[in-house]
XYZ file of C-alpha atoms in Angstrom:
273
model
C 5.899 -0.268 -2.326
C 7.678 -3.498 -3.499
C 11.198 -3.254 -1.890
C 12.302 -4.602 -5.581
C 11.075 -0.938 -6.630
C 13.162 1.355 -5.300
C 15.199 2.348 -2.193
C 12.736 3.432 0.527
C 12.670 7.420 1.160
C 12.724 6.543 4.956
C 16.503 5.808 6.068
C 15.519 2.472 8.501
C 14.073 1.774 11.361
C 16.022 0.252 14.536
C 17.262 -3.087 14.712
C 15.718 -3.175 18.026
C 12.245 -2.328 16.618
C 12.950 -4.658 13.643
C 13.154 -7.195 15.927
C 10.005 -6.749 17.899
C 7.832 -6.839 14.980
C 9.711 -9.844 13.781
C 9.123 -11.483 16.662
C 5.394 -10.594 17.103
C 4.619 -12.650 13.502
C 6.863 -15.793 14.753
C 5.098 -15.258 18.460
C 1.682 -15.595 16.811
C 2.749 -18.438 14.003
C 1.395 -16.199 10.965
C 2.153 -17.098 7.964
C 0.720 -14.075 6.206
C 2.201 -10.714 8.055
C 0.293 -7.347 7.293
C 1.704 -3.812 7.507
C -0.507 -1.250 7.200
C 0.436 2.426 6.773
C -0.120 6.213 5.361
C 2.104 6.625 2.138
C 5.622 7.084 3.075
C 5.620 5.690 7.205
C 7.902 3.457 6.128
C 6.349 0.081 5.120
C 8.828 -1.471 2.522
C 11.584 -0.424 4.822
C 10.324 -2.290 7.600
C 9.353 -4.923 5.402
C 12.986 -5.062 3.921
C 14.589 -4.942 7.144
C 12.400 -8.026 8.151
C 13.341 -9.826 5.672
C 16.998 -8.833 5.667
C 16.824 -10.006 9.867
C 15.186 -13.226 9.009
C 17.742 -14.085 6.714
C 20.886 -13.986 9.165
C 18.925 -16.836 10.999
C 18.230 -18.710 7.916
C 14.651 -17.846 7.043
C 12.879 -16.739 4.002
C 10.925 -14.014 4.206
C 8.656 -12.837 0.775
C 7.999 -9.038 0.886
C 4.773 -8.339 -0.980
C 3.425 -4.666 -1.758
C 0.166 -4.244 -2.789
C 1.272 -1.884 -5.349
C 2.624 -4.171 -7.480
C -0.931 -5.523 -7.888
C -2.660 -2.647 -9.679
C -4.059 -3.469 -12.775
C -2.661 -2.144 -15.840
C -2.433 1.062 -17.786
C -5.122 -0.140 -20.742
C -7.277 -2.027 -17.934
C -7.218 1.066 -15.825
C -7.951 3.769 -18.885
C -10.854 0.677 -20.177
C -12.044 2.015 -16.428
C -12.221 5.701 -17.441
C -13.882 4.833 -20.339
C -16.652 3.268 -18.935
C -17.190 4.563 -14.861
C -15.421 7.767 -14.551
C -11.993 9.183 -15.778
C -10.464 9.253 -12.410
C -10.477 5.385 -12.470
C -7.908 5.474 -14.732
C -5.495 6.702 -11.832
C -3.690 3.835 -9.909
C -4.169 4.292 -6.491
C -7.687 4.083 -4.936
C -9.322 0.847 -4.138
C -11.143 -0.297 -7.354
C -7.632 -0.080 -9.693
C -5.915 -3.467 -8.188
C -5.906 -7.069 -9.561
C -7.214 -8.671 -6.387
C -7.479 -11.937 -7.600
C -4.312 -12.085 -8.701
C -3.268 -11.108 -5.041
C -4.979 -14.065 -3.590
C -3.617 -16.444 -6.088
C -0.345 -15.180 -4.918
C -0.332 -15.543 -1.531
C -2.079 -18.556 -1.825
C 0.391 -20.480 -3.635
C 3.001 -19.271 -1.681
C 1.451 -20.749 1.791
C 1.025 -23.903 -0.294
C 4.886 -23.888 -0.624
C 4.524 -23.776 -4.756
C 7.555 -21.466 -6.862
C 5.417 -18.559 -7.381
C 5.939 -15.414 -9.495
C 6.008 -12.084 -8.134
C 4.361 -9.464 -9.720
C 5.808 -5.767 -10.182
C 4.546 -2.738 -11.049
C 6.758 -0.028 -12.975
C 5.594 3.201 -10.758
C 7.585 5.151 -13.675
C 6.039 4.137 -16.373
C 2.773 3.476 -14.752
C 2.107 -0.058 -15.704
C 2.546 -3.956 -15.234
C 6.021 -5.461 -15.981
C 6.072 -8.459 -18.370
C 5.402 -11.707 -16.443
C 8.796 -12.362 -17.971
C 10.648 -10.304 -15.536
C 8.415 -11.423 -12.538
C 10.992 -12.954 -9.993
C 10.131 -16.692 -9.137
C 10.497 -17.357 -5.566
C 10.186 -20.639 -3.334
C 8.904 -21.948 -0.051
C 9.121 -18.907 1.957
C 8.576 -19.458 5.792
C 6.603 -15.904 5.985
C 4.914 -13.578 3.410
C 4.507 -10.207 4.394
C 2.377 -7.877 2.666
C 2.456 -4.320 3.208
C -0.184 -2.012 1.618
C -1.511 2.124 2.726
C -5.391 0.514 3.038
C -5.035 -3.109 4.185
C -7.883 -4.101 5.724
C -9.723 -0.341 5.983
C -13.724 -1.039 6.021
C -15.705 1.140 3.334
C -17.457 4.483 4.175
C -21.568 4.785 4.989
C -23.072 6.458 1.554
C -24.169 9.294 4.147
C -19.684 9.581 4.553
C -19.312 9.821 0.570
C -21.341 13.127 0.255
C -19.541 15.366 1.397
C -15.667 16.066 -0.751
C -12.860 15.906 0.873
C -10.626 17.935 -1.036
C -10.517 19.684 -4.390
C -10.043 16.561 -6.680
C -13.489 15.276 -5.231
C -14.783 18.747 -5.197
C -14.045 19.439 -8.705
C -13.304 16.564 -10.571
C -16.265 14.273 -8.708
C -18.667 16.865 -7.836
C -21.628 14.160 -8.139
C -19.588 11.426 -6.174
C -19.486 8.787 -9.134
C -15.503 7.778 -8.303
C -15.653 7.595 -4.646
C -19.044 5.515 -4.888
C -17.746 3.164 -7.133
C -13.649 2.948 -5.226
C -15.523 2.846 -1.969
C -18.111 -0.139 -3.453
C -15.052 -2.368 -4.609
C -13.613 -1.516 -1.240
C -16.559 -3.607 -0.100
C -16.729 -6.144 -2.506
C -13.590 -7.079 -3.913
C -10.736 -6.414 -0.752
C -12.685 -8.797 1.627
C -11.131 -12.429 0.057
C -7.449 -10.503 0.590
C -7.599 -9.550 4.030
C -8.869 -12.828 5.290
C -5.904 -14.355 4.770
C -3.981 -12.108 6.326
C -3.152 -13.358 9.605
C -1.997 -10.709 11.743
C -1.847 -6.483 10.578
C 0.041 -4.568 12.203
C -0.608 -0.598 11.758
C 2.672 2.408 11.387
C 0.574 5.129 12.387
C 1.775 8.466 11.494
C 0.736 12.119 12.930
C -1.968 12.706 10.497
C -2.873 13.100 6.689
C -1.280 16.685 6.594
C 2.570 14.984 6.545
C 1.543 12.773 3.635
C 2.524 15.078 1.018
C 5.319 15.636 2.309
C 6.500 12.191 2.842
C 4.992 10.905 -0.689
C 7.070 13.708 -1.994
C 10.386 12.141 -0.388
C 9.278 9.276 -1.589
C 9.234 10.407 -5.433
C 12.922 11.981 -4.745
C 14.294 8.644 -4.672
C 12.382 7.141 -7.284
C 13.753 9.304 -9.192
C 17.358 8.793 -8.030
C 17.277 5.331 -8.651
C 16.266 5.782 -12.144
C 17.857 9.418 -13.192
C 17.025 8.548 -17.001
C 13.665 8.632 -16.288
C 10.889 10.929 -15.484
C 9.171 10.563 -12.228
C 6.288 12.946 -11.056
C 6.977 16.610 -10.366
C 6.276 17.725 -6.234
C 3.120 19.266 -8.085
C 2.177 16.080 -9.361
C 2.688 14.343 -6.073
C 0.338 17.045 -4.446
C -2.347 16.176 -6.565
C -1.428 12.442 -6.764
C -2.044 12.476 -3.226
C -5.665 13.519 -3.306
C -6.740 10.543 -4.934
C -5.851 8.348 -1.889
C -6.834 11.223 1.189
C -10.420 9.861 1.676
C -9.346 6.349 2.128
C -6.271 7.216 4.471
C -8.614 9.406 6.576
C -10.573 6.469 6.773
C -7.763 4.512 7.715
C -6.744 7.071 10.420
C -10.271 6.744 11.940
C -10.768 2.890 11.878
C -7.533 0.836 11.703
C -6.545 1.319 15.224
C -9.548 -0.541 16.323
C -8.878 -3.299 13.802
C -4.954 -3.791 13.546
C -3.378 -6.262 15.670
C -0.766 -4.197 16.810
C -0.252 -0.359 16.082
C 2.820 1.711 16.700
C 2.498 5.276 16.658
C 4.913 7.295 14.469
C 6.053 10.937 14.790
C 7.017 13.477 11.935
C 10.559 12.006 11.480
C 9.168 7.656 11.689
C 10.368 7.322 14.796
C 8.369 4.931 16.811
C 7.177 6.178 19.769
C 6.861 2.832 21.605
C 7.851 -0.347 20.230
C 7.502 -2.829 23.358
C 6.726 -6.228 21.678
């Protein structure tokens, strides 16, 4: 989530930890830092706090979420139309603007002023480019996303559901063939030029509910004259991104630079840098 978005569920991670991960992009010279994570570990707040660190010593960080690349709410439901209705559901990979994330980061490195995009999680689509923030010249862009760099699934993987949403809504596999085949395709060009991932990984799928829920409770804090989803919402919300995140569970440990194990409350469990 974009740090612009909302206040982070999770209440912060140490300034000690902060400052290992900090140190571990400078230590390697990235210029493009990657946090992966499970919804709700605790990504934007780390991201935040990274940038909030950097600045006390004069550098600019960027925090970029991947969620504030999905596509819109008509480009999404043009989706439903024409693959399968679920594609109309932000979320899965398939339902981002990825080209648009490249541009971004790209223009950034080259030092140009470079709109941000946001998303409006609330009202489920794209903010005018008119309220984009314009930033400048950062000396590192992080960008935090739940599937950075997670490889796609064998077609012998996809047969099987995973949960009742697959089970009932995609009983012939048409969604999860098509979000796994963009997985494939179109994410590739992104995570190249991200220089360094490091993976928050939590105690398993089961928390994410629970966490995404949090999550939702202060979205709708921040904005009490609006509607976000209900806990049942979440639940099924949820279910959309479970095959992916499992995925993520098995494989990102062998691919992340650096990954920190989490327990039920985000507490690292070793953070040597």
């Amino acid at each position: 989530m974009s740090s612009t978005t909302h206040v982070p569920a999770n209440a912060g991670y140490s300034d000690a930890f902060v400052s290992t991960v900090l140190a571990d992009a400078a230590r390697h010279g990235c210029r493009t830092y990657a946090i992966a994570g499970l919804q709700g570990t605790g990504k934007s707040t780390l991201s935040a706090q990274m940038a909030a660190l950097a600045a006390r010593d004069g550098r600019r960080v960027v925090v970029l979420s991947i969620d504030d690349f999905y596509l819109g709410h008509d480009a999404r439901q043009a989706l439903g139309h024409r693959i399968h209705p679920l594609c109309a559901t932000r979320g899965a990979p398939g339902t981002h603007d990825v080209a648009l994330a490249c541009a971004v980061i790209d223009s950034l490195r080259a030092g140009r002023p470079t709109a941000l995009p946001r998303f409006d999680k609330i009202g489920d689509d794209c903010l005018p480019e008119t309220e984009w923030p314009v930033v400048h010249a950062p000396d590192l862009v992080i960008l935090e996303g739940w599937f950075l760099k997670v490889p796609p699934e064998t077609d012998a993987e996809l047969q099987s559901p995973v949960n009742t949403l697959e089970r009932t809504e995609d009983p012939d596999g048409t969604w999860r063939r098509w979000s796994n085949a963009a997985l494939a395709r179109e994410y590739p060009p992104l995570w190249r030029r991200l220089d360094r991932l490091l993976f928050l990984q939590g105690p398993g799928f089961d928390i994410v509910p629970t966490w995404r829920w949090q999550q939702e409770q202060t979205l709708q804090a921040a904005h009490p004259d609006r509607q976000a989803m209900s806990q049942a919402q979440v639940e099924r919300f949820v279910q959309f991104f479970e095959r992916v995140s499992r995925q993520a569970m098995r494989t990102l440990p062998g691919i992340a630079d650096r990954t920190i194990r989490l327990d039920a409350q985000r507490h690292p469990l070793e953070h040597t840098a």
